[in-house]
Amino acid sequence: MKAIYPGTFDPVTNGHLDIIKRCSKKFDKITVLVLNNPSKKHMFTVEERIDLLKDVTKNLENVEVDSFTGLLVDYMRENQVELIIRGLRAVSDFEYEMQMALMNNRLHDDAETFFLIARNQYSYLSSSIVKEVASFNGNITGLVPETVELAIKEKLKGV
Ligand code: COA
């Protein structure tokens, strides 16, 4: 069975990677989909986010990375995928995730969302909090893959 793990991934964290690894053991093929929201301010371009994702998933044979601008359900129809994977980090994620799952289901009858509970050690992680800590020279080792840590530091040099 094929599934999509959509997100902004600005940048991918170890929390995302944990979800990807766990899903890759349960599904035949996972597409990690970088959704482009031009109205949001990002640290990394879509291409940079894709490159980082490709690098950190290079050892996972059934994982591919793609990007899309538009509705997730349109990508799903175009690519004949009906399953969406999302991670739940805390109860506070639930309301927003439920809203998205219901809307996606309204837009696409066959779209179903599967939720994975994020592991405890990643339940407080987000891309923004990692970027904020890094911007004040805080230690982000272990929160993101090494290549991502280097990429964040490189970005911040130019700020
Ligand atoms: N580990 C660590 N961090 C996690 C995480 C995990 N397991 N799961 C989520 N997060 C963090 C992300 O890093 C992100 O942090 P940030 O806000 O600091 O950048 C935050 O939680 C939000 O997660 P993200 O996966 O980026 O989702 P999102 O809420 O920004 O967007 C989309 C969700 C992109 C899937 C959704 O907006 C979408 O489908 N867009 C396409 C347009 C569309 O179809 N809209 C209608 C949807 S009903």
CSV table of C-alpha atoms and ligand atoms in Angstrom, one decimal:
chain,number,residue,atom,x,y,z
A,1,MET,CA,0.0,0.0,0.0
A,2,LYS,CA,1.2,3.5,-0.8
A,3,ALA,CA,1.0,6.5,1.5
A,4,ILE,CA,1.9,10.2,1.6
A,5,TYR,CA,3.6,12.0,4.4
A,6,PRO,CA,2.9,15.7,3.7
A,7,GLY,CA,4.3,18.7,5.5
A,8,THR,CA,6.3,21.9,5.2
A,9,PHE,CA,9.6,20.3,6.4
A,10,ASP,CA,11.4,23.7,6.9
A,11,PRO,CA,13.5,21.8,7.8
A,12,VAL,CA,13.0,18.1,8.5
A,13,THR,CA,13.6,17.2,12.1
A,14,ASN,CA,14.4,13.9,13.9
A,15,GLY,CA,10.7,13.8,14.9
A,16,HIS,CA,9.7,13.8,11.2
A,17,LEU,CA,12.4,11.3,10.4
A,18,ASP,CA,11.2,8.9,13.1
A,19,ILE,CA,7.7,9.0,11.6
A,20,ILE,CA,9.1,8.4,8.1
A,21,LYS,CA,11.2,5.4,9.3
A,22,ARG,CA,8.3,3.9,11.2
A,23,CYS,CA,5.9,4.2,8.3
A,24,SER,CA,8.5,2.8,5.8
A,25,LYS,CA,8.2,-0.5,7.8
A,26,LYS,CA,4.5,-0.6,7.5
A,27,PHE,CA,3.8,0.6,4.0
A,28,ASP,CA,5.1,-0.6,0.6
A,29,LYS,CA,5.9,3.0,-0.5
A,30,ILE,CA,6.0,6.3,1.2
A,31,THR,CA,6.1,9.7,-0.6
A,32,VAL,CA,7.3,12.5,1.6
A,33,LEU,CA,5.6,15.5,0.1
A,34,VAL,CA,6.9,19.0,0.6
A,35,LEU,CA,3.9,21.3,0.2
A,36,ASN,CA,4.8,24.7,-1.0
A,37,ASN,CA,2.9,27.5,0.7
A,38,PRO,CA,4.2,30.7,-1.0
A,39,SER,CA,2.5,32.9,1.6
A,40,LYS,CA,4.6,31.4,4.4
A,41,LYS,CA,8.1,32.7,5.1
A,42,HIS,CA,10.6,29.8,5.0
A,43,MET,CA,14.3,29.4,6.0
A,44,PHE,CA,14.9,26.8,3.2
A,45,THR,CA,13.6,26.9,-0.4
A,46,VAL,CA,11.5,24.0,-1.6
A,47,GLU,CA,14.5,22.6,-3.5
A,48,GLU,CA,16.7,22.8,-0.4
A,49,ARG,CA,14.1,21.1,1.8
A,50,ILE,CA,13.8,18.3,-0.8
A,51,ASP,CA,17.6,17.9,-1.0
A,52,LEU,CA,17.8,17.6,2.8
A,53,LEU,CA,14.9,15.1,2.9
A,54,LYS,CA,16.5,13.0,0.1
A,55,ASP,CA,19.8,13.0,2.0
A,56,VAL,CA,18.3,11.9,5.3
A,57,THR,CA,16.1,9.2,3.7
A,58,LYS,CA,18.7,7.9,1.3
A,59,ASN,CA,19.0,4.5,3.1
A,60,LEU,CA,15.2,3.9,3.1
A,61,GLU,CA,14.6,2.2,-0.2
A,62,ASN,CA,10.8,2.6,-0.3
A,63,VAL,CA,10.8,6.3,0.5
A,64,GLU,CA,10.7,9.0,-2.2
A,65,VAL,CA,10.5,12.8,-1.9
A,66,ASP,CA,8.4,15.1,-4.0
A,67,SER,CA,6.9,18.5,-3.9
A,68,PHE,CA,3.6,20.1,-4.8
A,69,THR,CA,1.9,23.5,-4.8
A,70,GLY,CA,-1.9,23.2,-4.4
A,71,LEU,CA,-4.3,21.0,-2.6
A,72,LEU,CA,-3.0,17.7,-1.1
A,73,VAL,CA,-6.0,15.9,-2.5
A,74,ASP,CA,-5.2,17.0,-6.0
A,75,TYR,CA,-1.7,15.5,-5.7
A,76,MET,CA,-3.3,12.3,-4.3
A,77,ARG,CA,-5.7,12.0,-7.2
A,78,GLU,CA,-2.9,12.6,-9.8
A,79,ASN,CA,-0.7,10.0,-8.2
A,80,GLN,CA,-3.4,7.4,-7.1
A,81,VAL,CA,-2.6,7.5,-3.4
A,82,GLU,CA,-5.3,7.4,-0.9
A,83,LEU,CA,-3.5,7.4,2.4
A,84,ILE,CA,-2.2,10.4,4.4
A,85,ILE,CA,0.2,9.9,7.3
A,86,ARG,CA,0.4,12.5,10.0
A,87,GLY,CA,2.2,12.5,13.3
A,88,LEU,CA,0.4,13.5,16.6
A,89,ARG,CA,2.8,15.0,19.1
A,90,ALA,CA,0.4,16.1,21.8
A,91,VAL,CA,-3.4,16.4,22.4
A,92,SER,CA,-3.0,20.0,21.1
A,93,ASP,CA,-2.2,18.7,17.6
A,94,PHE,CA,-5.5,16.8,17.5
A,95,GLU,CA,-8.0,19.6,16.8
A,96,TYR,CA,-6.1,20.9,13.8
A,97,GLU,CA,-5.3,17.4,12.5
A,98,MET,CA,-8.9,16.4,12.8
A,99,GLN,CA,-10.0,19.5,10.9
A,100,MET,CA,-7.5,18.7,8.1
A,101,ALA,CA,-8.4,15.0,8.0
A,102,LEU,CA,-12.2,15.8,7.7
A,103,MET,CA,-11.6,18.5,5.1
A,104,ASN,CA,-9.4,16.2,3.0
A,105,ASN,CA,-12.0,13.5,3.3
A,106,ARG,CA,-14.7,15.9,2.2
A,107,LEU,CA,-12.6,17.0,-0.8
A,108,HIS,CA,-11.7,13.4,-1.7
A,109,ASP,CA,-14.0,10.6,-0.6
A,110,ASP,CA,-11.3,7.9,-0.7
A,111,ALA,CA,-8.7,9.9,1.2
A,112,GLU,CA,-8.0,8.5,4.7
A,113,THR,CA,-5.6,9.9,7.3
A,114,PHE,CA,-3.5,7.5,9.5
A,115,PHE,CA,-2.1,9.0,12.7
A,116,LEU,CA,1.1,7.9,14.3
A,117,ILE,CA,1.8,9.0,17.9
A,118,ALA,CA,5.2,10.8,17.9
A,119,ARG,CA,7.7,9.2,20.3
A,120,ASN,CA,8.1,10.9,23.7
A,121,GLN,CA,11.5,12.3,23.0
A,122,TYR,CA,10.2,14.2,19.9
A,123,SER,CA,6.8,15.3,21.3
A,124,TYR,CA,8.0,18.9,21.9
A,125,LEU,CA,9.9,19.3,18.6
A,126,SER,CA,8.9,21.6,15.8
A,127,SER,CA,11.0,23.0,12.9
A,128,SER,CA,10.4,26.6,14.3
A,129,ILE,CA,11.6,25.8,17.8
A,130,VAL,CA,14.8,24.2,16.4
A,131,LYS,CA,15.4,27.3,14.2
A,132,GLU,CA,14.8,29.6,17.1
A,133,VAL,CA,17.2,27.8,19.4
A,134,ALA,CA,19.9,27.7,16.6
A,135,SER,CA,19.4,31.4,15.9
A,136,PHE,CA,20.5,32.1,19.5
A,137,ASN,CA,23.5,29.7,19.3
A,138,GLY,CA,21.7,27.0,21.3
A,139,ASN,CA,22.6,23.4,21.0
A,140,ILE,CA,20.4,21.6,18.4
A,141,THR,CA,22.5,18.4,18.2
A,142,GLY,CA,20.2,15.4,18.3
A,143,LEU,CA,17.1,17.3,17.4
A,144,VAL,CA,17.8,17.3,13.6
A,145,PRO,CA,20.0,15.0,11.4
A,146,GLU,CA,23.6,16.2,11.2
A,147,THR,CA,23.3,17.4,7.6
A,148,VAL,CA,20.3,19.5,8.6
A,149,GLU,CA,22.2,20.9,11.6
A,150,LEU,CA,25.0,22.0,9.3
A,151,ALA,CA,22.6,23.5,6.8
A,152,ILE,CA,20.8,25.5,9.5
A,153,LYS,CA,24.2,26.8,10.8
A,154,GLU,CA,25.2,27.7,7.2
A,155,LYS,CA,21.9,29.6,6.7
A,156,LEU,CA,22.3,31.5,9.9
A,157,LYS,CA,25.8,32.6,8.9
A,158,GLY,CA,24.3,34.6,6.1
A,159,VAL,CA,21.8,36.4,8.4
B,1,COA,N1,8.2,15.8,14.7
B,1,COA,C1,8.6,17.1,14.8
B,1,COA,N2,7.9,18.1,14.3
B,1,COA,C2,6.7,17.9,13.8
B,1,COA,C3,6.2,16.6,13.7
B,1,COA,C4,7.0,15.6,14.2
B,1,COA,N3,6.5,14.3,14.1
B,1,COA,N4,5.0,16.7,13.2
B,1,COA,C5,4.8,18.0,12.9
B,1,COA,N5,5.8,18.8,13.3
B,1,COA,C6,5.9,20.2,13.3
B,1,COA,C7,6.5,20.7,12.0
B,1,COA,O1,7.9,20.8,12.1
B,1,COA,C8,5.9,22.1,11.9
B,1,COA,O2,6.6,23.0,12.7
B,1,COA,P1,6.6,24.5,12.3
B,1,COA,O3,5.2,25.0,12.4
B,1,COA,O4,7.5,25.0,13.4
B,1,COA,O5,7.2,24.7,11.0
B,1,COA,C9,4.5,21.9,12.6
B,1,COA,O6,4.6,20.8,13.4
B,1,COA,C10,3.4,21.8,11.6
B,1,COA,O7,3.6,20.6,10.8
B,1,COA,P2,3.7,20.4,9.2
B,1,COA,O8,3.8,19.0,9.0
B,1,COA,O9,4.7,21.3,8.6
B,1,COA,O10,2.3,20.7,8.8
B,1,COA,P3,1.6,22.1,8.6
B,1,COA,O11,0.6,22.1,9.7
B,1,COA,O12,2.4,23.3,8.3
B,1,COA,O13,0.9,21.8,7.2
B,1,COA,C11,0.1,20.5,5.4
B,1,COA,C12,0.2,20.7,6.9
B,1,COA,C13,1.2,21.1,4.6
B,1,COA,C14,0.1,19.0,5.2
B,1,COA,C15,-1.3,21.2,5.0
B,1,COA,O14,-1.2,22.5,5.2
B,1,COA,C16,-1.6,20.9,3.5
B,1,COA,O15,-2.0,19.8,3.2
B,1,COA,N6,-1.4,21.9,2.6
B,1,COA,C17,-1.7,21.8,1.2
B,1,COA,C18,-2.9,22.6,0.9
B,1,COA,C19,-4.1,21.9,1.3
B,1,COA,O16,-4.4,20.8,0.8
B,1,COA,N7,-4.9,22.5,2.2
B,1,COA,C20,-6.1,21.9,2.7
B,1,COA,C21,-5.7,21.0,3.8
B,1,COA,S1,-7.2,20.4,4.6
